[in-house]
Structures are given as structure tokens and as C-alpha cells.
mmCIF file of C-alpha atoms in Angstrom:
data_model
loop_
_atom_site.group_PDB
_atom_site.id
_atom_site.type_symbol
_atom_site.label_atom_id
_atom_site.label_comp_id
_atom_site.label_asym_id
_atom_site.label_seq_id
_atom_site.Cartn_x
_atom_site.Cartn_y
_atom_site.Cartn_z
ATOM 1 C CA UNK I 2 0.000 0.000 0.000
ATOM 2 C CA UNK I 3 1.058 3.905 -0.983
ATOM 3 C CA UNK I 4 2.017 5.664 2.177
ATOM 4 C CA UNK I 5 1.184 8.995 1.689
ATOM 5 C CA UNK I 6 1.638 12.079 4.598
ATOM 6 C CA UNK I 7 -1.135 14.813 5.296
ATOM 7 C CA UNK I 8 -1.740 17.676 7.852
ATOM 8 C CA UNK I 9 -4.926 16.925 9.922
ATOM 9 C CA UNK I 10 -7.188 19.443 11.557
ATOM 10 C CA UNK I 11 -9.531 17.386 13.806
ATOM 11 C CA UNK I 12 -12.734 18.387 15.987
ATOM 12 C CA UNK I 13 -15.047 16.434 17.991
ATOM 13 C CA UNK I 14 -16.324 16.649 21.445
ATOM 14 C CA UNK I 15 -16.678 13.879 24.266
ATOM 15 C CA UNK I 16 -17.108 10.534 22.996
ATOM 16 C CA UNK I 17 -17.842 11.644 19.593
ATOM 17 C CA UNK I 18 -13.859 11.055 19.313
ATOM 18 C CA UNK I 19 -14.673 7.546 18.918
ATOM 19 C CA UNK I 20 -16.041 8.484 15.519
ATOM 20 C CA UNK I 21 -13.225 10.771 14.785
ATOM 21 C CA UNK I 22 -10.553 7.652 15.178
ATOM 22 C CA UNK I 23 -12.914 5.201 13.289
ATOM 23 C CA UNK I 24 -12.512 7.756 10.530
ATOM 24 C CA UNK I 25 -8.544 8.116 10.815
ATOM 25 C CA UNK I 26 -9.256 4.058 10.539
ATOM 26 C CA UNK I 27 -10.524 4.917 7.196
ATOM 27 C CA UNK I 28 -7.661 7.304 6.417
ATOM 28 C CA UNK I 29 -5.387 4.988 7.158
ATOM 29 C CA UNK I 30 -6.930 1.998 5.305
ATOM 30 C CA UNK I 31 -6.055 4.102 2.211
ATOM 31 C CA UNK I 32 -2.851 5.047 2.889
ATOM 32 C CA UNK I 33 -3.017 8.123 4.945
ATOM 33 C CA UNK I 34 -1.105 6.556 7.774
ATOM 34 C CA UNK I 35 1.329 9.641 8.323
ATOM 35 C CA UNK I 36 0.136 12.352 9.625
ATOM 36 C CA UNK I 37 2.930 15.516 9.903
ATOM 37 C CA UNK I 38 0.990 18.899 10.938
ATOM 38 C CA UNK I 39 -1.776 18.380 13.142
ATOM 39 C CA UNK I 40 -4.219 20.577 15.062
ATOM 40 C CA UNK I 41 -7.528 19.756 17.066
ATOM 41 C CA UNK I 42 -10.451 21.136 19.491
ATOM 42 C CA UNK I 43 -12.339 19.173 22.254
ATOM 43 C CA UNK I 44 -11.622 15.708 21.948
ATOM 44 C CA UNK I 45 -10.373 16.370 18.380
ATOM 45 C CA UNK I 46 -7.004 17.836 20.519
ATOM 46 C CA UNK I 47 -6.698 14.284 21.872
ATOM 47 C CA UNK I 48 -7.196 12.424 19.026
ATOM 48 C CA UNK I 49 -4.664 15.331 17.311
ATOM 49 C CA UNK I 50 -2.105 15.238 20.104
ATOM 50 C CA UNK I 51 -1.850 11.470 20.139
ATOM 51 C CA UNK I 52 -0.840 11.124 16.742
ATOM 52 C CA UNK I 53 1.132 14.108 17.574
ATOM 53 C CA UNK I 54 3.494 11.686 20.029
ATOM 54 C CA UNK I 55 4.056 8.929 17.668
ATOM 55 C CA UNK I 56 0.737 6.453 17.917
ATOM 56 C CA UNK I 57 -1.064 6.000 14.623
ATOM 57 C CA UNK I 58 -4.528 5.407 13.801
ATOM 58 C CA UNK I 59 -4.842 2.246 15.115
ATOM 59 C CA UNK I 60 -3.354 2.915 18.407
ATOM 60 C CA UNK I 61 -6.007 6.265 18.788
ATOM 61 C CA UNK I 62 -8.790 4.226 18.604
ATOM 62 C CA UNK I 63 -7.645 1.913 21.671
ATOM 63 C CA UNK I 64 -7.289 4.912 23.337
ATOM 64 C CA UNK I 65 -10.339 6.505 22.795
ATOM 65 C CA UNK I 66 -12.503 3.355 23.201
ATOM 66 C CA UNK I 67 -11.186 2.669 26.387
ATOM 67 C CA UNK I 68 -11.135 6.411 27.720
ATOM 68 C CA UNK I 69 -12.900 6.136 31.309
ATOM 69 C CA UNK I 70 -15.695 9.344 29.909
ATOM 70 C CA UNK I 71 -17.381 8.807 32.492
ATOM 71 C CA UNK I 72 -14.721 9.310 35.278
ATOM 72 C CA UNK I 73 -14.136 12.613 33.592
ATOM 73 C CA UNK I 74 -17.386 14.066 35.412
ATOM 74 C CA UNK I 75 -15.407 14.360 38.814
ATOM 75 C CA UNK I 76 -18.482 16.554 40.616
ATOM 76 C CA UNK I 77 -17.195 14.795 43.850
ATOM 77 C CA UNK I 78 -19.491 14.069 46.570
ATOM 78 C CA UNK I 79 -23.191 14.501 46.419
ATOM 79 C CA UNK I 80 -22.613 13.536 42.719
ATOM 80 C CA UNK I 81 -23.849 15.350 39.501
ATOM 81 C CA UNK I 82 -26.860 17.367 41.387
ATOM 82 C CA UNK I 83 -25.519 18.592 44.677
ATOM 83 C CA UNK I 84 -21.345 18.347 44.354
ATOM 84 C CA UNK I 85 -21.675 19.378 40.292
ATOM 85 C CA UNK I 86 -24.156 22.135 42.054
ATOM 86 C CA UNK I 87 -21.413 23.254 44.165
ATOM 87 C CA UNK I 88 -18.986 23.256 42.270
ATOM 88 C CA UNK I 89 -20.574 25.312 39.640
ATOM 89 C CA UNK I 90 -21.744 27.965 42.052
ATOM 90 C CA UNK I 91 -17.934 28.188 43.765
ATOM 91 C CA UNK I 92 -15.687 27.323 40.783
ATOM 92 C CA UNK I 93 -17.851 28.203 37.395
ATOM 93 C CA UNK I 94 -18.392 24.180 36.308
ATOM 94 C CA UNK I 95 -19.935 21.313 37.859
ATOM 95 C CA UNK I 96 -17.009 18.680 37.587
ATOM 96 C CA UNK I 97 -13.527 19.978 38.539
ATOM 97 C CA UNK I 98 -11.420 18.214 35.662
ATOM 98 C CA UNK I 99 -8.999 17.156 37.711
ATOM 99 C CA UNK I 100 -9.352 13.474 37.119
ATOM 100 C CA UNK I 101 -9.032 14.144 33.145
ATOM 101 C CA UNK I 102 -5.650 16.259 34.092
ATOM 102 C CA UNK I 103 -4.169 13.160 35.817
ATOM 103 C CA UNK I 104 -5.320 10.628 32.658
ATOM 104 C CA UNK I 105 -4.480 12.932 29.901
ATOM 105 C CA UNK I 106 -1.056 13.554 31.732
ATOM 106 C CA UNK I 107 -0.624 9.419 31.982
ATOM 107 C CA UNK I 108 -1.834 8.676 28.125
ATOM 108 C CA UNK I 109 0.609 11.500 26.837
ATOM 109 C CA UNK I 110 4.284 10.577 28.950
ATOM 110 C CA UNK I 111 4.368 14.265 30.143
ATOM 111 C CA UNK I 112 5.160 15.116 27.037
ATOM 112 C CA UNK I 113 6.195 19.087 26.207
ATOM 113 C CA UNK I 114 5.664 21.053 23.353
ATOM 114 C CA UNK I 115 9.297 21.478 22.946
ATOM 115 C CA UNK I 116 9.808 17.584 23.062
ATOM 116 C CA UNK I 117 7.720 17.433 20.900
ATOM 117 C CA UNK I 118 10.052 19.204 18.330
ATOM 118 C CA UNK I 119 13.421 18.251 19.706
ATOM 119 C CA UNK I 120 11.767 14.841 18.736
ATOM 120 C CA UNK I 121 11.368 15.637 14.810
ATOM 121 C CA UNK I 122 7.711 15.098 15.554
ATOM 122 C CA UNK I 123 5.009 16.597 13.946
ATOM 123 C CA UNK I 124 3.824 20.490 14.888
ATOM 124 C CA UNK I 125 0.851 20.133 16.903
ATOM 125 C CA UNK I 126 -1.717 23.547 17.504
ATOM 126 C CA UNK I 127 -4.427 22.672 20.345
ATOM 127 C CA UNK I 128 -7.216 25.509 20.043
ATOM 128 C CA UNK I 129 -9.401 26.746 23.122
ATOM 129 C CA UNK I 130 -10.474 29.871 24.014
ATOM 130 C CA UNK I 131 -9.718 32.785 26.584
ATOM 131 C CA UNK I 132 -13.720 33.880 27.407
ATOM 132 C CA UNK I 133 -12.079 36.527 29.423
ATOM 133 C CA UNK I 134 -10.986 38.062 26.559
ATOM 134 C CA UNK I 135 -13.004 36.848 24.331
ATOM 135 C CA UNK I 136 -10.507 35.543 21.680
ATOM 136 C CA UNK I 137 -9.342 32.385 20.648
ATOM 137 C CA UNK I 138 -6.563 31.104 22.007
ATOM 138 C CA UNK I 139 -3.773 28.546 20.222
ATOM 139 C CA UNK I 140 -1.785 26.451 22.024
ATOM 140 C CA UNK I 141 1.885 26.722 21.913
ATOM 141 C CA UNK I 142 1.525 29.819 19.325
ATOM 142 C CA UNK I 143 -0.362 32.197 22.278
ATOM 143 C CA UNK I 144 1.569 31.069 25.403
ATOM 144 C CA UNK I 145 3.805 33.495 25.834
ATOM 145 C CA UNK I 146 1.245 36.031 26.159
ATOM 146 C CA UNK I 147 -0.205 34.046 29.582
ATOM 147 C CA UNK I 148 2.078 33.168 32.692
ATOM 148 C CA UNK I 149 0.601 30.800 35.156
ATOM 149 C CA UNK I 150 -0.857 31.834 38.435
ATOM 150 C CA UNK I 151 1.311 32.585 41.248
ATOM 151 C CA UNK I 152 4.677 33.341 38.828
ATOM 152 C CA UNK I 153 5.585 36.256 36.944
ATOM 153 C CA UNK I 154 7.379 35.091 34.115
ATOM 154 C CA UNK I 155 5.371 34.374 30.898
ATOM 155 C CA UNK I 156 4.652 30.623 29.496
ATOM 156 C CA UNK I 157 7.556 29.179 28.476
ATOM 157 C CA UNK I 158 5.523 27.349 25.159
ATOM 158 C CA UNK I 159 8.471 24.723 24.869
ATOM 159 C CA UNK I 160 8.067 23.533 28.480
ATOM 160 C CA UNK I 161 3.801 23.235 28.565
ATOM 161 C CA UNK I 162 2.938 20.262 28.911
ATOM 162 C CA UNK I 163 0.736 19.205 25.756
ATOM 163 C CA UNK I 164 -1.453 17.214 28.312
ATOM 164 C CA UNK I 165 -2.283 20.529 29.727
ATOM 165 C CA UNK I 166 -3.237 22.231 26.368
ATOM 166 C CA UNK I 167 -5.498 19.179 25.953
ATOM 167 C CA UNK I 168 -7.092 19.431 28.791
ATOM 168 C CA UNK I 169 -8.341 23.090 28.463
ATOM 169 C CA UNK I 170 -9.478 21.895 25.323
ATOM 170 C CA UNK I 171 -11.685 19.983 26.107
ATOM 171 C CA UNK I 172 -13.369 22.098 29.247
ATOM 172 C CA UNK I 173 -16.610 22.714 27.879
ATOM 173 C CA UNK I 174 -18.297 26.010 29.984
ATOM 174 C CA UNK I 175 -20.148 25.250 32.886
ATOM 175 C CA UNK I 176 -19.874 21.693 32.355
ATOM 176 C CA UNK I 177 -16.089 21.783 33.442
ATOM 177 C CA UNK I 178 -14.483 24.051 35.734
ATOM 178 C CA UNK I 179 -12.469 26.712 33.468
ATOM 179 C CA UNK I 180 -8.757 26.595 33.717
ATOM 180 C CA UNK I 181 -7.066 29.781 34.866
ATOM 181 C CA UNK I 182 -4.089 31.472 32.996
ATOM 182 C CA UNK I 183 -2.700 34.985 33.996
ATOM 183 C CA UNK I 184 -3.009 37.282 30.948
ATOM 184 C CA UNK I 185 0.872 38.209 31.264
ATOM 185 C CA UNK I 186 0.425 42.065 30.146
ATOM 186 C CA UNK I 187 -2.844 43.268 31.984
ATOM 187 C CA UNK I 188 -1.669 41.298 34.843
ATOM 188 C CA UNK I 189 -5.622 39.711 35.171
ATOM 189 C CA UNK I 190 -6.607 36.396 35.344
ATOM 190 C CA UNK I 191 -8.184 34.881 32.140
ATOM 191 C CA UNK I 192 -10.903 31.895 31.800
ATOM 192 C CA UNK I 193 -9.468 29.210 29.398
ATOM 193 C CA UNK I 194 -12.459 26.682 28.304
ATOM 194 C CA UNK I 195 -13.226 24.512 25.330
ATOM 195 C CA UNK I 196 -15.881 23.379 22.724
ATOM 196 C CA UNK I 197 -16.387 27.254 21.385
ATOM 197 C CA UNK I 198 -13.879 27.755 18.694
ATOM 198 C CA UNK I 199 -13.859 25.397 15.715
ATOM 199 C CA UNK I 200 -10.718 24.161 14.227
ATOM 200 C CA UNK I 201 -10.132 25.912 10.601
ATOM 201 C CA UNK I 202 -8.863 23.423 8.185
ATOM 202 C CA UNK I 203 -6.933 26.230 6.791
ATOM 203 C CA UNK I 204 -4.698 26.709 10.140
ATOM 204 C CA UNK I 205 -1.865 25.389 8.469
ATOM 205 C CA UNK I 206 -2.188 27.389 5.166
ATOM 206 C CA UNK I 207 0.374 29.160 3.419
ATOM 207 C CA UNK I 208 0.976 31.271 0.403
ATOM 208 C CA UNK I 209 3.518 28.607 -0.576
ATOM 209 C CA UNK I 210 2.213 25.493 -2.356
ATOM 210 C CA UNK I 211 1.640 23.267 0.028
ATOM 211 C CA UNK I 212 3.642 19.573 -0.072
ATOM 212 C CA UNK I 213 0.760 17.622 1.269
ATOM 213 C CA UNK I 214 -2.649 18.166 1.677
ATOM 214 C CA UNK I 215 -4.895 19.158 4.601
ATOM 215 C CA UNK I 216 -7.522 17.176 5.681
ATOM 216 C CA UNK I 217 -10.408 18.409 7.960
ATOM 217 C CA UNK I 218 -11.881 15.803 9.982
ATOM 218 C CA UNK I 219 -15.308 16.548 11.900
ATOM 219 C CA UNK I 220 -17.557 14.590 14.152
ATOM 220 C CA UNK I 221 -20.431 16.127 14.446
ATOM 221 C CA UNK I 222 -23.366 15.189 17.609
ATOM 222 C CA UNK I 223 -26.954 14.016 16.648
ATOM 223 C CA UNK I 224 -29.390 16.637 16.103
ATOM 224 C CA UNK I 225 -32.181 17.592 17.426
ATOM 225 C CA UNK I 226 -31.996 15.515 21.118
ATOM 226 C CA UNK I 227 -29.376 17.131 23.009
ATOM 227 C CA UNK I 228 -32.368 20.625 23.693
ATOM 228 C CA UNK I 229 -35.248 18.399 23.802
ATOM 229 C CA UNK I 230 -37.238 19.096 26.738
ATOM 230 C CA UNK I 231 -36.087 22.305 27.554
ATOM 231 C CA UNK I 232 -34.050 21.297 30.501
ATOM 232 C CA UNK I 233 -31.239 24.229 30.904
ATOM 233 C CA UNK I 234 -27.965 22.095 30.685
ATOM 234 C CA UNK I 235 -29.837 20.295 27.601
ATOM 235 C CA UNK I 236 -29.595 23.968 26.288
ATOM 236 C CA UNK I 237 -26.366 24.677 27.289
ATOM 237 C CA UNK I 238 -24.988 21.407 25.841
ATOM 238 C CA UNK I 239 -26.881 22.525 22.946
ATOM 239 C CA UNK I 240 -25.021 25.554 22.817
ATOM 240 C CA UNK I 241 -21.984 24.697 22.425
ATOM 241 C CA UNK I 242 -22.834 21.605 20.410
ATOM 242 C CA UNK I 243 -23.559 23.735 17.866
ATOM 243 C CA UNK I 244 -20.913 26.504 18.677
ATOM 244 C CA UNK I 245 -18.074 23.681 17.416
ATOM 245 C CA UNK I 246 -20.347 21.544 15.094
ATOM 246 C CA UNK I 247 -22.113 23.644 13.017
ATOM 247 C CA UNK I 248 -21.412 22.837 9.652
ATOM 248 C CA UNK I 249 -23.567 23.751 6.506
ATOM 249 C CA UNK I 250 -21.798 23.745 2.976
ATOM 250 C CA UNK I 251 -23.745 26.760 1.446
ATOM 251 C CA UNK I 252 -21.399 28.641 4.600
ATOM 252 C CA UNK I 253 -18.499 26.887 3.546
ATOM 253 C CA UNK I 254 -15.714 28.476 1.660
ATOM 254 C CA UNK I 255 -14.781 25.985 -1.294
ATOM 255 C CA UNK I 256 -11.533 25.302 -0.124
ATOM 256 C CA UNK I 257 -12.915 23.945 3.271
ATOM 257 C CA UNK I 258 -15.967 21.942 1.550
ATOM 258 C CA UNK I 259 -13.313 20.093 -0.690
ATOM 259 C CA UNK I 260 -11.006 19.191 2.147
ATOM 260 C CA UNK I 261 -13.289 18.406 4.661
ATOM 261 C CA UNK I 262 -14.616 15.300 6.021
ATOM 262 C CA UNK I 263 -17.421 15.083 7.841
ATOM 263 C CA UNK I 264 -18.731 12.261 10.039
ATOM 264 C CA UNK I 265 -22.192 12.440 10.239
ATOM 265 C CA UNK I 266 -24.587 12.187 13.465
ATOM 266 C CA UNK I 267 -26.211 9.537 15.163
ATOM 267 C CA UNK I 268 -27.425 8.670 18.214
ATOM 268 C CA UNK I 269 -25.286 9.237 20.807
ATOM 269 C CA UNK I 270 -24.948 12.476 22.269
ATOM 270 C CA UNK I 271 -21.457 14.543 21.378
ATOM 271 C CA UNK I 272 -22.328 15.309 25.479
ATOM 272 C CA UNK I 273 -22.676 11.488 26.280
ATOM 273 C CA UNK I 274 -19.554 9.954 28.325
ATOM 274 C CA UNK I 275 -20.277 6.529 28.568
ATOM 275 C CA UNK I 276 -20.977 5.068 25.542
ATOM 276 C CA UNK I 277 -21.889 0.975 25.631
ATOM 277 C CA UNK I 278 -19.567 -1.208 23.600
ATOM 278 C CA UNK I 279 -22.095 -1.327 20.596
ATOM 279 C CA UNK I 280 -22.409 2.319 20.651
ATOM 280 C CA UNK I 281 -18.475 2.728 20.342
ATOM 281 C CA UNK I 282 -18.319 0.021 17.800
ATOM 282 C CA UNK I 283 -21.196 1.838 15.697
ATOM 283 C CA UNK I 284 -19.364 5.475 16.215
ATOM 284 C CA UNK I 285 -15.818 3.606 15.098
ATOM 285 C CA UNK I 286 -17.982 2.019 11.562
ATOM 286 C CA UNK I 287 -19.580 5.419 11.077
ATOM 287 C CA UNK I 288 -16.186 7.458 10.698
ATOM 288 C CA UNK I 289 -14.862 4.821 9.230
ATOM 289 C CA UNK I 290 -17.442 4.713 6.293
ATOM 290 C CA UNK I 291 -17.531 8.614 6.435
ATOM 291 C CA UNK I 292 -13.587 8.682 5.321
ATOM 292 C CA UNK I 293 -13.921 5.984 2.513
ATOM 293 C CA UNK I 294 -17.059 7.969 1.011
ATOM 294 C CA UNK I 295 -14.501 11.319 1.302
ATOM 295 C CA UNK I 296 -11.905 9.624 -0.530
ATOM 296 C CA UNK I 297 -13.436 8.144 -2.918
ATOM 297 C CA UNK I 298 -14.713 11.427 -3.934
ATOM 298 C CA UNK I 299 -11.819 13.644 -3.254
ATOM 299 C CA UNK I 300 -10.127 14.644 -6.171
ATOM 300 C CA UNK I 301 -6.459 15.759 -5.934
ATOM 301 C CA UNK I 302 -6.608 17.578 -9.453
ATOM 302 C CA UNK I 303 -9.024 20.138 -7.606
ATOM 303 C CA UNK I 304 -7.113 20.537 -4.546
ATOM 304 C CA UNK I 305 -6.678 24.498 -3.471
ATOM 305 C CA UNK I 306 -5.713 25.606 -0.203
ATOM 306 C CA UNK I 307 -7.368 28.629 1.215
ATOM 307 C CA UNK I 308 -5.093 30.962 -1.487
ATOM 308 C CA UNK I 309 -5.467 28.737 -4.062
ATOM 309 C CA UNK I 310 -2.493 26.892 -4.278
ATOM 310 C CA UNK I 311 -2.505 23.653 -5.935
ATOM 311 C CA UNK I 312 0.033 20.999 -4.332
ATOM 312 C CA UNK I 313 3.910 20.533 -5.268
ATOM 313 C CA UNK I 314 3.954 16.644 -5.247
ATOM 314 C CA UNK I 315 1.579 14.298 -7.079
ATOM 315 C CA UNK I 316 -0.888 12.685 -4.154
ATOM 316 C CA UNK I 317 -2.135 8.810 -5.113
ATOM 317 C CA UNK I 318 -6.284 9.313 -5.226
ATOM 318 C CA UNK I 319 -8.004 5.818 -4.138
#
């Protein structure tokens, strides 16, 4: 089989990554097995990040199968309704994140931004945003405008931990206790969350001609159950399903519609952290067949990046 490399921009939230690794499945299955620039939101930073330390496809969808989701909702005691109440009154979110820190920080060796290059790896971008401010925010790129609380020196981007960058990800408002970074010039303390700034496939776009192409890789939730009966974190998960989801071609610029692959919903919730075994096996098959239908329609002649430029090197189409 033709090996051929691609940049990835990648974007799902909770256990919707499940889908995003069947689809990297796909990917692979047709030779897309390296992947060199990579960037990601929510869960679609995990997915991102984990290719971005060495795994491949095949090793991403262990990972995200056997996530513990559920474990991630760390209200603490009283459980979702009185701890999760507490905490959101005292701390902005009703599960700390804490537990996610300590797993993230486990599945990714402590592994650094700068290791990451010293390594030869691939540059990785992990997108959140700064509600603060009200800006996007990508990690390593923005670090050095933040210092962390308590120090006075600005983010060293080199020596964050990519676990961390993950992490704030994938803190969707008032579901997760924000992180807190010290905007480095006004001196203030800033709100980092996740799930409210989608990934561009364009990030890594430049005026020169690009050497591979870039694939965007979205997984979106199931529509229409997530606001049913009204009930105001139904809304909220709403929200912000749609604030990272949202995708409609006739919004689409061309270059993003032609490079994009989208893994349609189904029904389990983007929200939902604890997905049965069938349900993770259906999500896997989904992105899976989602890639194969891309690729069999993507057409490499037509390839433009976001200034129009064609690629340098002939790319195999399957």
C-alpha cells in the first residue's frame, strides 16, 4: 500500500472522538497513515495530540474506546446534582477536571511542546479559548502572552505540557471548571475553556504550495436531542454543540468543503460519556465509512488551499 503524509485538523467533542478515530481508521486503510501537521479542538485535541506523540490510527482508537468518559465528570461528593451544584456555584463548572488532568497527563508521557520538536515530531496547535478576553486562544503559538498563576514570568511554550493544552481543550463552559491562565500584560486572570472555537482546516495554510494536503476531519453530535425538553444544561450542551459543530456547505468556503470530512450524526450524544460497547463500535464504523465515502470522492486535481495553491507533489487518489 502507498504511504502517503497529510496535515490533519480534527474536531469532535466527548465521545464523539470515537467516531473521529474510526474515521482516521478509514484514512489509514487508504494510505493516509502519516500524519505531519496536526491541530484539534475538544476531543479532536486528543485524538490530534496522540498522533502528535508517535501512535497511529490504530493505536487512537484503543485509546479513545477505552477512555474512562465517564470518570471525567469528577463533581465529587453529592454527585452530579448537589457536588456538580457546588462546584458550579464556587468554581464556574460542575465537575472539577482534575481526574481528566491526571489521565491525559498518563496517556501523553508528560510530554512538552518542545519535546515534541526536539523529537522531529510533527507540529501540533491545540485551540481553546480565553472567554475573558473573548478571543481564541492557540496552544503553543499564544503562550507566551499568559504566565501561570502565582509566577511572573510568561509561558515558556516549549516547556507546557501538551497534556495541559489538551485538557483546556476539552473544558466545555459550565460543564467543566475553566482553567485559569494569567493574561501576562494586563496582569488579570483569564478563563481558558473549550468546545467554542472550531478548528479551521486552513490553520496550516500558506501562500507557498503546500507539499501535502490538509484534511479536515469533523464529528459532528446528533441533532435535534441534546435541547429536547427544555431542561437548561440540555440547552447549554446545545449551545456549544452547535458553537463547534455547526457545519452547513452553502457557509463553507470551497476550499474547506473540498477538504473536509465530515462524520455524520447519530445517536449518541457529542455530550454522552459513557458510551456501551455497541455504541463505540457503531461510532468507530460510522467514521470509518464517512472517510472511505470522502476519498473516494476527493479529487487531488481540484485541490486548493485557502489561497489557491494547488500541491507541489503528485498525491495517489483511491
Amino acid at each position: 500500500m502507498h504511504v502517503t503524509e497529510a496535515d490533519g485538523v480534527f474536531q469532535a467533542r466527548g465521545a464523539k472522538a470515537i467516531a473521529l478515530a474510526g474515521a482516521l481508521l478509514g484514512f489509514a486503510e487508504r494510505g493516509y497513515s502519516r500524519w505531519v501537521n496536526l491541530a484539534g479542538t475538544g476531543s479532536g485535541a486528543l485524538a490530534a495530540a496522540y498522533l502528535a506523540c508517535g501512535y497511529d490510527a490504530y493505536d487512537a482508537e484503543l485509546l479513545l474506546r477505552s477512555a474512562p468518559y465517564s470518570r471525567f465528570e469528577d463533581h465529587g461528593p453529592g454527585g452530579p446534582l448537589f457536588g456538580g451544584g457546588w462546584n458550579l456555584l464556587r468554581r464556574g463548572g460542575l465537575a472539577r477536571g482534575e481526574y481528566l488532568r491526571g489521565w491525559l497527563a498518563d496517556q501523553l508521557d508528560g510530554r512538552t511542546f518542545g519535546s515534541l520538536a526536539r523529537n522531529g515530531r510533527t507540529q501540533l496547535k491545540v485551540i481553546a479559548a480565553d472567554v475573558t478576553r473573548r478571543r481564541p486562544v492557540v496552544f503553543p503559538d499564544d503562550l507566551s502572552g499568559y504566565r501561570l498563576p502565582g509566577n511572573d514570568m510568561p509561558i515558556d511554550p516549549a516547556a507546557f505540557q501538551v497534556a495541559e493544552a489538551v485538557r483546556l481543550s476539552m473544558l466545555s463552559p459550565y460543564l467543566f471548571e475553566p482553567g485559569i491562565l494569567v493574561h501576562h500584560e494586563t496582569a488579570l486572570p483569564s478563563e481558558i475553556v473549550g468546545g467554542l472555537v472550531p478548528a479551521p482546516v486552513s490553520l496550516f495554510d500558506a501562500l507557498d504550495r503546500p507539499l501535502r494536503p490538509t484534511f479536515g476531519v469533523r464529528a459532528e453530535g446528533s441533532r435535534g436531542s441534546a435541547a429536547q425538553g427544555r431542561r437548561p444544561l440540555k440547552l447549554v450542551s446545545a449551545a456549544f454543540d452547535t458553537a463547534l459543530e455547526a457545519w452547513d456547505p452553502r457557509f463553507a468556503p470551497p476550499s474547506a468543503l473540498l477538504r473536509t470530512c465530515i462524520v455524520p450524526p447519530g445517536e449518541v450524544e457529542s455530550s454522552e460519556l459513557a458510551p456501551t460497547p455497541l455504541e463505540q463500535t457503531e461510532l468507530v464504523e460510522r467514521g470509518r465509512r464517512a472517510a472511505r465515502r470522502f476519498l473516494d470522492s476527493f479529487d487531488v486535481d481540484a485541490y486548493r488551499n485557502a489561497h489557491g495553491r494547488r500541491l507541489t507533489a503528485e498525491v495517489p487518489a483511491y
